[in-house]
């Protein structure tokens, strides 16, 4: 399902919050968190440190100086002049993430990884490898992947602030993007995100990889949803998704799109606390 609303950057505040949440729920982002067939453990709720997190300013999450690979960062792209698409991967880091990274590096494709805190605790080295790979952006997907709209204020804060701190402690980068699980958010979530210096980023094209488990299907479902400025939602916890990515990259490029980072697709100026579902074009 592609968003057909105003072009971007499109602060979702232009839409009624209820519509935003309903749309996101219909699209069903991350709905297969408990259905992973690759043996990835489902993030479980655990306690995290409470309290605010000072100094969570808009530090760049782009890793360009600490890479252990020989790859170079993809060049910055002006998405007002080119047809841009951004790939995003949720719910990791997991056992399959490094294979995906190898593909992305080989193809010189930037991507954003929305990391779940409980997965970071299990795979801290993978989180660090994402951080040290040029062109990759690390972002916040909460500690335990709850429906934030069902939580009280303190719990919402723990989920977002706790994961922000964990990401910073493990990788050294401060995430500037939050994707609320299932795309569910409201004013309280947005306010915590704003205080952490994070823009709320949803998506405009869903790979539906929680629904389909064949790489060819992932590709055929995703392609028709693309439009200039598209933000693609996929999950690096599924083997069929990781297998689909090389073909997906080839087909996206064959349609004349340039694969870019979230920073580029949002014009380089995403605002903390505002919600974006697609980029500018
Ligand atoms: Ni998710």
Short mmCIF file of C-alpha atoms and ligand atoms in Angstrom, two decimals:
data_model
loop_
_atom_site.label_atom_id
_atom_site.label_comp_id
_atom_site.label_asym_id
_atom_site.label_seq_id
_atom_site.Cartn_x
_atom_site.Cartn_y
_atom_site.Cartn_z
CA UNK A 1 0.00 0.00 0.00
CA UNK A 2 1.54 3.27 -1.04
CA UNK A 3 0.79 6.53 0.61
CA UNK A 4 -0.76 8.96 -1.80
CA UNK A 5 -0.91 12.00 0.42
CA UNK A 6 1.02 15.24 0.19
CA UNK A 7 4.58 15.05 -0.96
CA UNK A 8 7.41 15.44 1.33
CA UNK A 9 8.93 15.83 3.65
CA UNK A 10 5.53 14.94 4.90
CA UNK A 11 5.05 15.55 8.58
CA UNK A 12 2.40 13.08 9.51
CA UNK A 13 0.95 15.67 11.81
CA UNK A 14 -0.92 16.81 8.71
CA UNK A 15 -3.02 13.69 9.04
CA UNK A 16 -5.31 12.90 11.93
CA UNK A 17 -3.33 10.81 14.35
CA UNK A 18 -5.99 8.14 14.35
CA UNK A 19 -5.78 7.76 10.61
CA UNK A 20 -2.03 7.46 10.84
CA UNK A 21 -2.23 4.72 13.38
CA UNK A 22 -5.00 2.91 11.55
CA UNK A 23 -3.07 3.01 8.29
CA UNK A 24 0.02 1.74 9.95
CA UNK A 25 -1.88 -1.05 11.59
CA UNK A 26 -3.53 -2.02 8.32
CA UNK A 27 -0.16 -2.20 6.65
CA UNK A 28 0.86 -4.33 9.56
CA UNK A 29 4.45 -3.34 10.02
CA UNK A 30 6.41 -5.69 12.18
CA UNK A 31 3.36 -7.82 12.72
CA UNK A 32 5.37 -11.00 12.37
CA UNK A 33 7.65 -10.30 15.24
CA UNK A 34 6.42 -13.43 16.90
CA UNK A 35 6.30 -15.41 13.66
CA UNK A 36 9.95 -15.41 12.74
CA UNK A 37 10.77 -18.72 11.16
CA UNK A 38 14.49 -18.28 11.24
CA UNK A 39 14.87 -19.12 14.86
CA UNK A 40 15.40 -15.53 15.88
CA UNK A 41 14.25 -15.16 19.41
CA UNK A 42 11.28 -12.94 19.94
CA UNK A 43 12.29 -9.93 21.95
CA UNK A 44 10.93 -10.30 25.43
CA UNK A 45 10.07 -7.58 27.82
CA UNK A 46 12.78 -6.86 30.29
CA UNK A 47 13.38 -4.03 32.64
CA UNK A 48 15.59 -1.22 31.49
CA UNK A 49 17.07 1.74 33.26
CA UNK A 50 14.61 4.52 33.85
CA UNK A 51 15.09 8.19 33.67
CA UNK A 52 15.80 10.80 31.07
CA UNK A 53 18.72 10.89 28.77
CA UNK A 54 20.43 14.23 28.55
CA UNK A 55 22.57 15.11 25.65
CA UNK A 56 20.72 13.03 23.11
CA UNK A 57 21.20 15.65 20.47
CA UNK A 58 21.08 15.16 16.76
CA UNK A 59 24.43 13.49 16.49
CA UNK A 60 24.89 11.87 13.14
CA UNK A 61 24.49 8.13 13.08
CA UNK A 62 26.41 7.87 9.87
CA UNK A 63 29.51 5.86 10.46
CA UNK A 64 32.26 6.99 8.18
CA UNK A 65 35.41 6.88 10.21
CA UNK A 66 35.39 3.67 12.18
CA UNK A 67 34.77 1.19 9.42
CA UNK A 68 36.55 -2.09 9.52
CA UNK A 69 35.61 -2.82 5.94
CA UNK A 70 37.17 -1.49 2.80
CA UNK A 71 33.87 -0.11 1.55
CA UNK A 72 33.32 3.57 1.10
CA UNK A 73 30.18 5.44 2.04
CA UNK A 74 27.68 5.98 -0.75
CA UNK A 75 27.69 9.55 -1.97
CA UNK A 76 25.10 12.00 -0.72
CA UNK A 77 22.15 12.31 -3.09
CA UNK A 78 19.81 15.25 -3.77
CA UNK A 79 16.40 13.58 -3.87
CA UNK A 80 14.81 16.67 -5.39
CA UNK A 81 16.78 15.86 -8.53
CA UNK A 82 16.80 12.08 -8.49
CA UNK A 83 14.17 9.41 -7.93
CA UNK A 84 15.10 8.14 -4.49
CA UNK A 85 14.14 5.06 -2.52
CA UNK A 86 15.38 4.25 1.00
CA UNK A 87 15.62 0.72 2.39
CA UNK A 88 14.94 0.17 6.08
CA UNK A 89 15.21 -3.05 8.08
CA UNK A 90 13.51 -3.60 11.42
CA UNK A 91 13.69 -5.94 14.41
CA UNK A 92 17.36 -6.90 14.33
CA UNK A 93 20.20 -7.17 14.86
CA UNK A 94 20.05 -10.92 14.32
CA UNK A 95 22.01 -13.85 12.95
CA UNK A 96 21.12 -12.93 9.35
CA UNK A 97 22.04 -9.27 9.54
CA UNK A 98 25.69 -9.64 8.60
CA UNK A 99 24.83 -11.51 5.41
CA UNK A 100 22.55 -8.66 4.48
CA UNK A 101 25.29 -6.16 5.27
CA UNK A 102 27.62 -8.03 2.91
CA UNK A 103 25.08 -7.61 0.11
CA UNK A 104 24.52 -3.93 0.84
CA UNK A 105 28.25 -3.21 0.95
CA UNK A 106 28.86 -5.15 -2.26
CA UNK A 107 26.14 -3.18 -4.01
CA UNK A 108 27.10 0.12 -2.35
CA UNK A 109 23.55 0.54 -1.05
CA UNK A 110 22.89 2.56 2.11
CA UNK A 111 20.25 1.34 4.53
CA UNK A 112 18.79 2.06 7.93
CA UNK A 113 18.47 -0.55 10.67
CA UNK A 114 15.81 0.00 13.31
CA UNK A 115 17.24 -2.02 16.17
CA UNK A 116 15.35 -3.68 19.02
CA UNK A 117 17.16 -3.40 22.35
CA UNK A 118 16.63 -6.99 23.40
CA UNK A 119 18.18 -8.11 20.11
CA UNK A 120 21.13 -5.78 20.61
CA UNK A 121 21.77 -7.46 23.95
CA UNK A 122 21.97 -10.82 22.18
CA UNK A 123 23.97 -9.62 19.18
CA UNK A 124 26.02 -6.61 20.27
CA UNK A 125 28.81 -7.38 17.82
CA UNK A 126 26.37 -7.28 14.92
CA UNK A 127 25.08 -3.90 16.10
CA UNK A 128 28.64 -2.62 16.18
CA UNK A 129 29.30 -3.96 12.70
CA UNK A 130 26.28 -2.07 11.36
CA UNK A 131 27.55 1.07 13.04
CA UNK A 132 31.00 0.70 11.53
CA UNK A 133 29.81 -0.01 8.00
CA UNK A 134 29.82 3.07 5.76
CA UNK A 135 26.39 4.17 4.60
CA UNK A 136 24.49 2.35 7.32
CA UNK A 137 22.31 4.21 9.79
CA UNK A 138 21.33 2.84 13.18
CA UNK A 139 17.92 3.79 14.49
CA UNK A 140 15.62 3.12 17.44
CA UNK A 141 12.88 0.44 17.45
CA UNK A 142 12.39 0.33 21.25
CA UNK A 143 13.76 -2.09 23.84
CA UNK A 144 11.13 -4.83 23.68
CA UNK A 145 8.93 -4.05 20.65
CA UNK A 146 5.66 -3.28 22.45
CA UNK A 147 2.64 -1.39 21.21
CA UNK A 148 3.71 1.95 22.63
CA UNK A 149 0.17 3.32 22.47
CA UNK A 150 -0.90 0.75 25.05
CA UNK A 151 1.75 1.74 27.58
CA UNK A 152 1.76 4.35 30.30
CA UNK A 153 4.02 7.36 30.19
CA UNK A 154 6.83 5.82 32.23
CA UNK A 155 6.92 2.66 30.14
CA UNK A 156 6.95 4.60 26.88
CA UNK A 157 9.92 6.52 28.19
CA UNK A 158 11.71 3.36 29.28
CA UNK A 159 11.24 1.76 25.86
CA UNK A 160 12.54 4.72 23.87
CA UNK A 161 15.09 6.22 26.22
CA UNK A 162 16.32 2.80 27.31
CA UNK A 163 17.00 1.75 23.74
CA UNK A 164 18.58 5.07 22.87
CA UNK A 165 21.01 4.60 25.75
CA UNK A 166 21.67 0.97 24.86
CA UNK A 167 22.41 1.84 21.24
CA UNK A 168 24.73 4.60 22.35
CA UNK A 169 26.51 2.38 24.86
CA UNK A 170 26.98 -0.52 22.46
CA UNK A 171 27.66 1.28 19.18
CA UNK A 172 28.70 4.78 20.18
CA UNK A 173 26.09 6.44 17.98
CA UNK A 174 23.01 8.38 19.00
CA UNK A 175 19.97 7.31 16.98
CA UNK A 176 18.09 10.16 15.33
CA UNK A 177 15.15 8.13 14.03
CA UNK A 178 12.48 6.21 15.93
CA UNK A 179 10.18 3.70 14.32
CA UNK A 180 7.44 2.80 16.80
CA UNK A 181 6.62 -0.93 16.57
CA UNK A 182 3.62 -1.60 14.31
CA UNK A 183 3.76 2.08 13.35
CA UNK A 184 1.72 2.87 16.45
CA UNK A 185 2.38 6.19 18.07
CA UNK A 186 0.64 9.15 19.60
CA UNK A 187 1.51 12.51 21.12
CA UNK A 188 3.25 10.99 24.16
CA UNK A 189 5.47 8.85 21.97
CA UNK A 190 6.25 11.78 19.70
CA UNK A 191 7.15 13.93 22.69
CA UNK A 192 9.63 11.38 24.05
CA UNK A 193 11.10 11.01 20.57
CA UNK A 194 11.46 14.76 20.28
CA UNK A 195 13.26 14.97 23.60
CA UNK A 196 15.67 12.27 22.39
CA UNK A 197 16.31 14.19 19.20
CA UNK A 198 14.56 11.56 17.08
CA UNK A 199 12.20 11.95 14.14
CA UNK A 200 9.43 9.35 13.94
CA UNK A 201 9.84 7.43 10.68
CA UNK A 202 7.16 5.14 9.30
CA UNK A 203 7.14 3.79 5.74
CA UNK A 204 5.36 4.05 2.41
CA UNK A 205 6.14 0.60 0.96
CA UNK A 206 5.90 -2.62 2.95
CA UNK A 207 7.68 -5.78 1.85
CA UNK A 208 5.03 -7.76 3.74
CA UNK A 209 7.75 -10.18 4.74
CA UNK A 210 5.78 -11.12 7.86
CA UNK A 211 3.06 -12.38 5.53
CA UNK A 212 5.02 -13.96 2.69
CA UNK A 213 8.06 -16.21 2.98
CA UNK A 214 9.29 -16.46 -0.62
CA UNK A 215 11.98 -14.07 -1.90
CA UNK A 216 10.27 -13.68 -5.29
CA UNK A 217 7.02 -12.74 -3.55
CA UNK A 218 8.79 -10.15 -1.40
CA UNK A 219 10.12 -8.55 -4.58
CA UNK A 220 6.83 -8.68 -6.47
CA UNK A 221 4.90 -7.25 -3.53
CA UNK A 222 7.34 -4.41 -2.94
CA UNK A 223 7.97 -3.14 -6.45
CA UNK A 224 4.46 -1.82 -7.28
CA UNK A 225 4.46 0.23 -4.06
CA UNK A 226 7.52 2.22 -5.03
CA UNK A 227 7.36 5.87 -5.97
CA UNK A 228 9.91 8.66 -5.74
CA UNK A 229 10.59 9.23 -2.05
CA UNK A 230 9.50 5.75 -1.00
CA UNK A 231 10.65 4.36 2.34
CA UNK A 232 10.66 0.56 2.20
CA UNK A 233 9.92 -1.48 5.33
CA UNK A 234 11.50 -4.93 5.55
CA UNK A 235 12.92 -7.13 8.30
CA UNK A 236 16.45 -8.50 8.53
CA UNK A 237 15.29 -11.34 10.79
CA UNK A 238 13.77 -13.27 7.89
CA UNK A 239 15.91 -15.42 5.56
CA UNK A 240 13.54 -14.85 2.64
CA UNK A 241 13.97 -11.13 3.02
CA UNK A 242 17.76 -11.30 3.07
CA UNK A 243 17.63 -13.55 -0.01
CA UNK A 244 15.29 -11.13 -1.79
CA UNK A 245 17.46 -8.05 -1.32
CA UNK A 246 19.95 -8.59 -4.21
CA UNK A 247 17.08 -8.95 -6.70
CA UNK A 248 15.19 -6.11 -5.09
CA UNK A 249 18.21 -3.82 -5.47
CA UNK A 250 18.62 -4.78 -9.13
CA UNK A 251 14.94 -4.21 -9.94
CA UNK A 252 14.72 -0.93 -8.03
CA UNK A 253 17.73 0.40 -9.91
CA UNK A 254 16.35 -0.86 -13.23
CA UNK A 255 13.33 1.38 -12.63
CA UNK A 256 15.63 4.38 -12.46
CA UNK A 257 15.65 4.80 -8.71
CA UNK A 258 18.66 5.71 -6.62
CA UNK A 259 18.93 3.92 -3.29
CA UNK A 260 19.69 6.42 -0.56
CA UNK A 261 19.91 6.86 3.19
CA UNK A 262 17.04 8.12 5.33
CA UNK A 263 18.92 11.37 5.76
CA UNK A 264 19.03 11.89 2.01
CA UNK A 265 15.44 10.90 1.37
CA UNK A 266 14.23 13.24 4.12
CA UNK A 267 16.18 16.07 2.60
CA UNK A 268 18.77 16.08 5.34
CA UNK A 269 16.53 17.98 7.69
CA UNK A 270 14.22 15.62 9.52
CA UNK A 271 12.83 17.30 12.61
CA UNK A 272 12.81 15.55 15.95
CA UNK A 273 9.32 14.65 17.11
CA UNK A 274 7.71 14.97 13.67
CA UNK A 275 6.56 11.94 11.74
CA UNK A 276 7.61 11.03 8.21
CA UNK A 277 6.31 8.20 6.06
CA UNK A 278 8.12 9.08 2.87
CA UNK A 279 10.74 11.41 1.52
CA UNK A 280 10.74 14.35 -0.75
CA UNK A 281 10.77 14.17 -4.50
NI1 LIG B 1 9.21 -4.17 14.30
#
